[in-house]
């Protein structure tokens, strides 16, 4: 790692996550939802292969790779496959993410150390990785938010539909691309087909219990022969589908019953098998104060997952007893 040349630092901001800064150490530097990219941005408005950064001498090029929702620099949406010359501290948006390239500490040090009006300013040297760690930890004095004029994109951009010019013009011969009427006319077709494009482009998200839309979760569960209880919170239903394979492999065992009860209640149950009662077990749930557990639901879970020949006793007690 000591010999890796860091080309720039990339600051990434998104509304519901803490800001982070990563080093850019290779060119091209690909950005998208797929794990094959150098930077993975897991969101349904990010295409699998969304954009690319190219470092060519002193110039930095940003290229949109025909993404579904586009790449935006400020308020300008980039033309697919048309390189845009990007400057340091210039903000660009990919889905809900706001990204900004910053010069490496060495470059910044050189700029700061240049004489200004006959005054020489000294700059203390600091390793690149140490600076990256300090920036990521929120060092005081560093900018914490993008400029006000580079705020979140408009509602039209959020859904990927242009305001007055269809993206489909790029697939027509050049003579038609400057026709304003045709650009607006094709928007009607793009508005109908865009949801289909987004489903196809993001179909991998439909196969992951953590990211599948709630309306499709029951369909995904049915492929695993699971029937989800609609009374369960959505997060717990996702957890059951995600762990279905492990639960199936050990179904009928103490571990499987304990795990599915833990998913629903949030506490690890105590399962006791009395020596004087064959084929019988006790389930003890100690519920923290202020937390409610539906007893009929717990009983249905036990009935569905216990061995058919066994009986049980359920005890639900406040924690601490």
Tab-separated table of C-alpha atoms in Angstrom:
chain	number	residue	atom	x	y	z
A	1	UNK	CA	0.000	0.000	0.000
A	2	UNK	CA	2.939	2.372	0.594
A	3	UNK	CA	3.727	2.381	-3.168
A	4	UNK	CA	0.147	2.995	-4.329
A	5	UNK	CA	-0.252	6.413	-5.939
A	6	UNK	CA	-3.387	8.175	-4.771
A	7	UNK	CA	-4.786	10.253	-7.632
A	8	UNK	CA	-7.471	12.087	-5.648
A	9	UNK	CA	-9.754	11.842	-2.650
A	10	UNK	CA	-13.465	11.230	-3.287
A	11	UNK	CA	-15.951	12.605	-0.734
A	12	UNK	CA	-19.325	10.789	-0.713
A	13	UNK	CA	-22.468	12.170	0.897
A	14	UNK	CA	-25.930	10.635	1.099
A	15	UNK	CA	-28.888	11.768	3.242
A	16	UNK	CA	-29.206	8.772	5.589
A	17	UNK	CA	-25.545	7.768	5.992
A	18	UNK	CA	-22.461	9.416	7.492
A	19	UNK	CA	-20.129	11.181	5.082
A	20	UNK	CA	-17.092	9.178	3.987
A	21	UNK	CA	-13.908	9.849	2.030
A	22	UNK	CA	-12.081	7.220	-0.021
A	23	UNK	CA	-8.826	7.391	-2.018
A	24	UNK	CA	-8.966	7.049	-5.811
A	25	UNK	CA	-5.878	5.032	-6.729
A	26	UNK	CA	-6.532	3.900	-10.310
A	27	UNK	CA	-7.818	5.116	-13.652
A	28	UNK	CA	-10.358	4.325	-14.978
A	29	UNK	CA	-12.330	4.430	-11.704
A	30	UNK	CA	-15.772	2.878	-12.195
A	31	UNK	CA	-18.843	3.749	-10.122
A	32	UNK	CA	-22.091	1.757	-9.967
A	33	UNK	CA	-24.289	-0.650	-8.068
A	34	UNK	CA	-22.372	-3.784	-9.094
A	35	UNK	CA	-19.602	-5.130	-6.864
A	36	UNK	CA	-17.344	-5.200	-9.956
A	37	UNK	CA	-16.928	-1.394	-9.712
A	38	UNK	CA	-14.162	0.315	-7.774
A	39	UNK	CA	-16.900	2.223	-5.909
A	40	UNK	CA	-20.153	0.379	-5.184
A	41	UNK	CA	-23.222	2.519	-4.474
A	42	UNK	CA	-26.057	0.144	-3.467
A	43	UNK	CA	-29.245	1.990	-4.426
A	44	UNK	CA	-32.041	1.283	-6.913
A	45	UNK	CA	-31.486	4.634	-8.657
A	46	UNK	CA	-27.866	3.700	-9.384
A	47	UNK	CA	-27.256	1.545	-12.473
A	48	UNK	CA	-25.015	-1.512	-12.301
A	49	UNK	CA	-22.362	0.360	-14.319
A	50	UNK	CA	-23.285	4.019	-13.878
A	51	UNK	CA	-20.296	6.325	-14.412
A	52	UNK	CA	-16.516	6.410	-14.834
A	53	UNK	CA	-13.716	8.747	-13.758
A	54	UNK	CA	-10.697	9.054	-16.064
A	55	UNK	CA	-7.451	10.733	-14.989
A	56	UNK	CA	-5.588	11.975	-18.083
A	57	UNK	CA	-2.560	14.031	-17.114
A	58	UNK	CA	-3.818	17.164	-15.367
A	59	UNK	CA	-7.400	16.635	-16.527
A	60	UNK	CA	-10.171	14.604	-14.914
A	61	UNK	CA	-12.983	13.296	-17.115
A	62	UNK	CA	-16.389	12.152	-15.854
A	63	UNK	CA	-18.338	9.854	-18.198
A	64	UNK	CA	-21.944	8.698	-17.798
A	65	UNK	CA	-22.202	5.062	-18.983
A	66	UNK	CA	-25.762	5.299	-20.381
A	67	UNK	CA	-27.202	4.987	-16.877
A	68	UNK	CA	-30.984	4.811	-16.394
A	69	UNK	CA	-31.216	7.887	-14.144
A	70	UNK	CA	-28.238	9.781	-15.474
A	71	UNK	CA	-25.304	11.597	-13.880
A	72	UNK	CA	-25.716	15.251	-12.916
A	73	UNK	CA	-23.028	17.910	-12.457
A	74	UNK	CA	-24.609	20.804	-10.608
A	75	UNK	CA	-27.913	21.277	-12.423
A	76	UNK	CA	-26.649	19.869	-15.730
A	77	UNK	CA	-27.378	16.285	-16.740
A	78	UNK	CA	-24.475	14.710	-18.623
A	79	UNK	CA	-24.882	13.311	-22.124
A	80	UNK	CA	-24.204	9.547	-22.058
A	81	UNK	CA	-20.698	8.557	-23.179
A	82	UNK	CA	-19.715	12.240	-23.607
A	83	UNK	CA	-16.725	12.965	-21.309
A	84	UNK	CA	-17.126	15.982	-19.045
A	85	UNK	CA	-14.019	17.782	-17.752
A	86	UNK	CA	-14.366	17.794	-13.970
A	87	UNK	CA	-12.591	20.171	-11.602
A	88	UNK	CA	-11.598	19.576	-8.001
A	89	UNK	CA	-14.391	20.461	-5.527
A	90	UNK	CA	-16.972	20.310	-8.344
A	91	UNK	CA	-19.931	18.261	-7.131
A	92	UNK	CA	-21.706	15.592	-9.171
A	93	UNK	CA	-24.776	13.506	-8.282
A	94	UNK	CA	-25.472	9.807	-8.868
A	95	UNK	CA	-28.903	8.815	-7.584
A	96	UNK	CA	-29.148	10.087	-3.980
A	97	UNK	CA	-25.350	10.281	-3.649
A	98	UNK	CA	-23.461	13.580	-3.866
A	99	UNK	CA	-19.777	13.131	-4.716
A	100	UNK	CA	-16.882	15.573	-4.829
A	101	UNK	CA	-13.258	15.063	-5.860
A	102	UNK	CA	-10.594	16.694	-3.743
A	103	UNK	CA	-6.882	16.985	-4.375
A	104	UNK	CA	-4.522	14.666	-2.553
A	105	UNK	CA	-2.650	16.167	0.419
A	106	UNK	CA	0.545	16.418	-1.647
A	107	UNK	CA	-1.132	18.471	-4.381
A	108	UNK	CA	-2.907	20.656	-1.839
A	109	UNK	CA	0.377	21.163	0.000
A	110	UNK	CA	2.131	22.297	-3.183
A	111	UNK	CA	-0.638	24.794	-3.929
A	112	UNK	CA	-0.600	26.109	-0.367
A	113	UNK	CA	3.201	26.367	-0.242
A	114	UNK	CA	3.431	28.561	-3.362
A	115	UNK	CA	4.546	32.151	-2.528
A	116	UNK	CA	1.728	34.666	-2.450
A	117	UNK	CA	2.629	38.383	-2.485
A	118	UNK	CA	6.174	37.577	-1.379
A	119	UNK	CA	5.077	35.509	1.627
A	120	UNK	CA	6.112	31.847	1.881
A	121	UNK	CA	3.718	29.574	3.725
A	122	UNK	CA	5.137	26.338	5.142
A	123	UNK	CA	3.108	23.146	5.057
A	124	UNK	CA	3.711	20.217	7.366
A	125	UNK	CA	3.995	16.905	5.520
A	126	UNK	CA	1.517	14.200	6.401
A	127	UNK	CA	1.055	10.666	4.969
A	128	UNK	CA	-1.833	10.276	2.525
A	129	UNK	CA	-3.552	7.455	4.410
A	130	UNK	CA	-3.387	9.335	7.708
A	131	UNK	CA	-5.069	12.345	6.107
A	132	UNK	CA	-7.747	10.142	4.577
A	133	UNK	CA	-8.504	8.684	7.992
A	134	UNK	CA	-8.753	12.122	9.585
A	135	UNK	CA	-11.042	13.416	6.836
A	136	UNK	CA	-13.331	10.405	7.203
A	137	UNK	CA	-13.570	10.958	10.952
A	138	UNK	CA	-14.907	14.497	10.576
A	139	UNK	CA	-11.857	16.664	11.241
A	140	UNK	CA	-12.891	20.153	12.462
A	141	UNK	CA	-12.452	22.880	9.864
A	142	UNK	CA	-13.207	20.709	6.849
A	143	UNK	CA	-16.408	21.277	4.830
A	144	UNK	CA	-19.226	19.015	5.978
A	145	UNK	CA	-21.869	19.789	3.314
A	146	UNK	CA	-21.971	20.607	-0.416
A	147	UNK	CA	-22.554	24.195	-1.529
A	148	UNK	CA	-26.166	25.394	-1.426
A	149	UNK	CA	-26.413	25.702	-5.227
A	150	UNK	CA	-25.507	21.999	-5.596
A	151	UNK	CA	-28.401	20.628	-3.580
A	152	UNK	CA	-30.447	17.515	-4.311
A	153	UNK	CA	-31.830	17.122	-7.874
A	154	UNK	CA	-35.402	18.047	-8.757
A	155	UNK	CA	-38.353	15.647	-8.566
A	156	UNK	CA	-38.115	14.958	-12.304
A	157	UNK	CA	-34.474	13.964	-11.958
A	158	UNK	CA	-35.240	11.777	-8.937
A	159	UNK	CA	-37.465	9.579	-11.078
A	160	UNK	CA	-35.085	9.659	-14.047
A	161	UNK	CA	-37.535	11.347	-16.452
A	162	UNK	CA	-36.203	14.448	-18.264
A	163	UNK	CA	-38.213	17.663	-17.986
A	164	UNK	CA	-38.683	18.529	-21.674
A	165	UNK	CA	-36.454	16.349	-23.840
A	166	UNK	CA	-36.633	12.560	-24.128
A	167	UNK	CA	-33.519	10.445	-23.741
A	168	UNK	CA	-34.751	8.361	-26.662
A	169	UNK	CA	-33.552	11.072	-29.067
A	170	UNK	CA	-30.021	9.718	-28.737
A	171	UNK	CA	-31.118	6.531	-30.522
A	172	UNK	CA	-32.434	8.429	-33.586
A	173	UNK	CA	-30.446	9.751	-36.559
A	174	UNK	CA	-28.767	13.125	-35.866
A	175	UNK	CA	-31.232	15.024	-38.080
A	176	UNK	CA	-34.029	14.326	-35.568
A	177	UNK	CA	-32.161	15.053	-32.338
A	178	UNK	CA	-32.660	18.838	-32.386
A	179	UNK	CA	-36.408	18.706	-33.016
A	180	UNK	CA	-38.045	20.153	-29.844
A	181	UNK	CA	-41.481	18.743	-30.703
A	182	UNK	CA	-40.137	15.217	-31.200
A	183	UNK	CA	-38.210	15.480	-27.911
A	184	UNK	CA	-41.439	16.285	-26.038
A	185	UNK	CA	-43.501	13.762	-28.014
A	186	UNK	CA	-41.176	10.870	-27.117
A	187	UNK	CA	-41.519	11.742	-23.437
A	188	UNK	CA	-44.976	10.115	-23.508
A	189	UNK	CA	-43.455	6.788	-24.533
A	190	UNK	CA	-40.514	7.162	-22.176
A	191	UNK	CA	-42.882	7.810	-19.258
A	192	UNK	CA	-44.640	4.501	-19.985
A	193	UNK	CA	-41.502	2.433	-20.570
A	194	UNK	CA	-39.256	3.975	-17.882
A	195	UNK	CA	-40.699	1.893	-14.990
A	196	UNK	CA	-40.116	-1.261	-17.045
A	197	UNK	CA	-36.524	-0.188	-17.770
A	198	UNK	CA	-35.880	0.460	-14.097
A	199	UNK	CA	-37.286	-2.926	-13.038
A	200	UNK	CA	-35.112	-4.736	-15.595
A	201	UNK	CA	-32.007	-2.699	-14.754
A	202	UNK	CA	-32.487	-3.252	-11.007
A	203	UNK	CA	-33.880	-6.786	-11.041
A	204	UNK	CA	-31.014	-8.064	-8.905
A	205	UNK	CA	-32.506	-5.998	-6.046
A	206	UNK	CA	-35.741	-8.002	-6.337
A	207	UNK	CA	-33.819	-11.207	-5.573
A	208	UNK	CA	-32.262	-9.929	-2.316
A	209	UNK	CA	-34.509	-10.048	0.795
A	210	UNK	CA	-32.805	-6.925	2.144
A	211	UNK	CA	-33.673	-4.750	-0.872
A	212	UNK	CA	-36.740	-6.357	-2.475
A	213	UNK	CA	-39.747	-3.963	-2.611
A	214	UNK	CA	-42.310	-4.829	0.106
A	215	UNK	CA	-44.989	-5.667	-2.480
A	216	UNK	CA	-42.694	-8.298	-4.032
A	217	UNK	CA	-41.490	-9.817	-0.746
A	218	UNK	CA	-44.365	-12.328	-0.531
A	219	UNK	CA	-43.625	-13.479	-4.090
A	220	UNK	CA	-39.960	-13.993	-3.221
A	221	UNK	CA	-40.996	-15.935	-0.084
A	222	UNK	CA	-43.356	-18.154	-2.110
A	223	UNK	CA	-40.411	-19.291	-4.264
A	224	UNK	CA	-38.963	-20.695	-1.009
A	225	UNK	CA	-42.306	-22.260	0.026
A	226	UNK	CA	-42.640	-19.700	2.820
A	227	UNK	CA	-45.909	-18.083	3.875
A	228	UNK	CA	-45.191	-14.839	5.691
A	229	UNK	CA	-47.436	-13.516	8.448
A	230	UNK	CA	-48.622	-10.078	7.315
A	231	UNK	CA	-48.814	-8.986	10.969
A	232	UNK	CA	-45.023	-9.216	11.274
A	233	UNK	CA	-43.042	-5.990	10.767
A	234	UNK	CA	-41.428	-5.809	7.327
A	235	UNK	CA	-37.901	-6.009	8.765
A	236	UNK	CA	-38.626	-9.303	10.536
A	237	UNK	CA	-40.234	-10.775	7.417
A	238	UNK	CA	-37.128	-9.867	5.428
A	239	UNK	CA	-34.934	-11.575	8.058
A	240	UNK	CA	-36.943	-14.813	7.850
A	241	UNK	CA	-36.612	-14.943	4.054
A	242	UNK	CA	-32.890	-14.122	4.245
A	243	UNK	CA	-32.267	-16.999	6.672
A	244	UNK	CA	-34.720	-19.442	5.088
A	245	UNK	CA	-32.004	-21.792	3.796
A	246	UNK	CA	-30.331	-22.134	7.226
A	247	UNK	CA	-33.706	-22.537	8.966
A	248	UNK	CA	-34.801	-25.234	6.504
A	249	UNK	CA	-31.573	-27.211	6.900
A	250	UNK	CA	-32.060	-27.462	10.673
A	251	UNK	CA	-35.847	-27.425	10.870
A	252	UNK	CA	-37.211	-29.333	13.869
A	253	UNK	CA	-34.092	-28.715	15.955
A	254	UNK	CA	-33.695	-26.563	19.041
A	255	UNK	CA	-31.469	-24.117	17.121
A	256	UNK	CA	-34.004	-23.543	14.334
A	257	UNK	CA	-36.913	-22.962	16.725
A	258	UNK	CA	-34.786	-20.679	18.906
A	259	UNK	CA	-33.568	-18.640	15.923
A	260	UNK	CA	-36.987	-17.964	14.395
A	261	UNK	CA	-38.394	-17.006	17.806
A	262	UNK	CA	-35.437	-14.652	18.258
A	263	UNK	CA	-36.151	-13.019	14.867
A	264	UNK	CA	-39.762	-12.351	15.854
A	265	UNK	CA	-39.367	-11.390	19.530
A	266	UNK	CA	-35.886	-9.866	19.490
A	267	UNK	CA	-34.799	-11.999	22.479
A	268	UNK	CA	-33.153	-15.418	22.651
A	269	UNK	CA	-35.629	-17.915	24.123
A	270	UNK	CA	-34.701	-20.527	26.691
A	271	UNK	CA	-35.744	-24.034	25.603
A	272	UNK	CA	-35.769	-26.678	28.344
A	273	UNK	CA	-36.329	-30.419	27.828
A	274	UNK	CA	-37.380	-31.977	31.188
A	275	UNK	CA	-35.876	-35.420	31.818
A	276	UNK	CA	-39.093	-36.753	33.345
A	277	UNK	CA	-41.289	-35.799	30.340
A	278	UNK	CA	-40.510	-37.532	27.069
A	279	UNK	CA	-41.117	-35.597	23.854
A	280	UNK	CA	-41.966	-32.426	25.772
A	281	UNK	CA	-40.161	-29.108	26.094
A	282	UNK	CA	-40.658	-25.731	27.742
A	283	UNK	CA	-40.143	-22.410	25.962
A	284	UNK	CA	-39.349	-19.472	28.249
A	285	UNK	CA	-39.351	-15.939	26.812
A	286	UNK	CA	-38.107	-13.119	29.042
A	287	UNK	CA	-39.396	-9.926	27.415
A	288	UNK	CA	-37.793	-6.552	28.267
A	289	UNK	CA	-39.958	-3.937	29.943
A	290	UNK	CA	-42.069	-1.936	27.489
A	291	UNK	CA	-41.862	-4.551	24.712
A	292	UNK	CA	-44.999	-6.396	23.610
A	293	UNK	CA	-45.102	-9.904	22.154
A	294	UNK	CA	-48.230	-11.410	20.639
A	295	UNK	CA	-48.714	-14.799	22.337
A	296	UNK	CA	-50.880	-16.385	19.575
A	297	UNK	CA	-48.188	-15.510	17.015
A	298	UNK	CA	-45.483	-17.114	19.162
A	299	UNK	CA	-47.638	-20.239	19.527
A	300	UNK	CA	-48.119	-20.434	15.738
A	301	UNK	CA	-44.343	-20.174	15.247
A	302	UNK	CA	-43.729	-23.023	17.685
A	303	UNK	CA	-46.465	-25.226	16.197
A	304	UNK	CA	-45.075	-24.744	12.691
A	305	UNK	CA	-41.427	-25.391	13.555
A	306	UNK	CA	-41.471	-28.025	16.309
A	307	UNK	CA	-41.286	-31.794	15.644
A	308	UNK	CA	-44.809	-33.085	15.028
A	309	UNK	CA	-44.718	-35.707	17.833
A	310	UNK	CA	-43.696	-33.264	20.607
A	311	UNK	CA	-45.678	-31.130	23.056
A	312	UNK	CA	-44.634	-27.887	24.691
A	313	UNK	CA	-45.369	-25.314	27.355
A	314	UNK	CA	-44.923	-21.610	26.639
A	315	UNK	CA	-43.985	-19.168	29.393
A	316	UNK	CA	-43.726	-15.439	28.671
A	317	UNK	CA	-42.192	-13.510	31.564
A	318	UNK	CA	-40.893	-9.998	32.130
A	319	UNK	CA	-37.106	-9.772	31.946
A	320	UNK	CA	-35.384	-9.946	35.319
A	321	UNK	CA	-37.753	-12.505	36.878
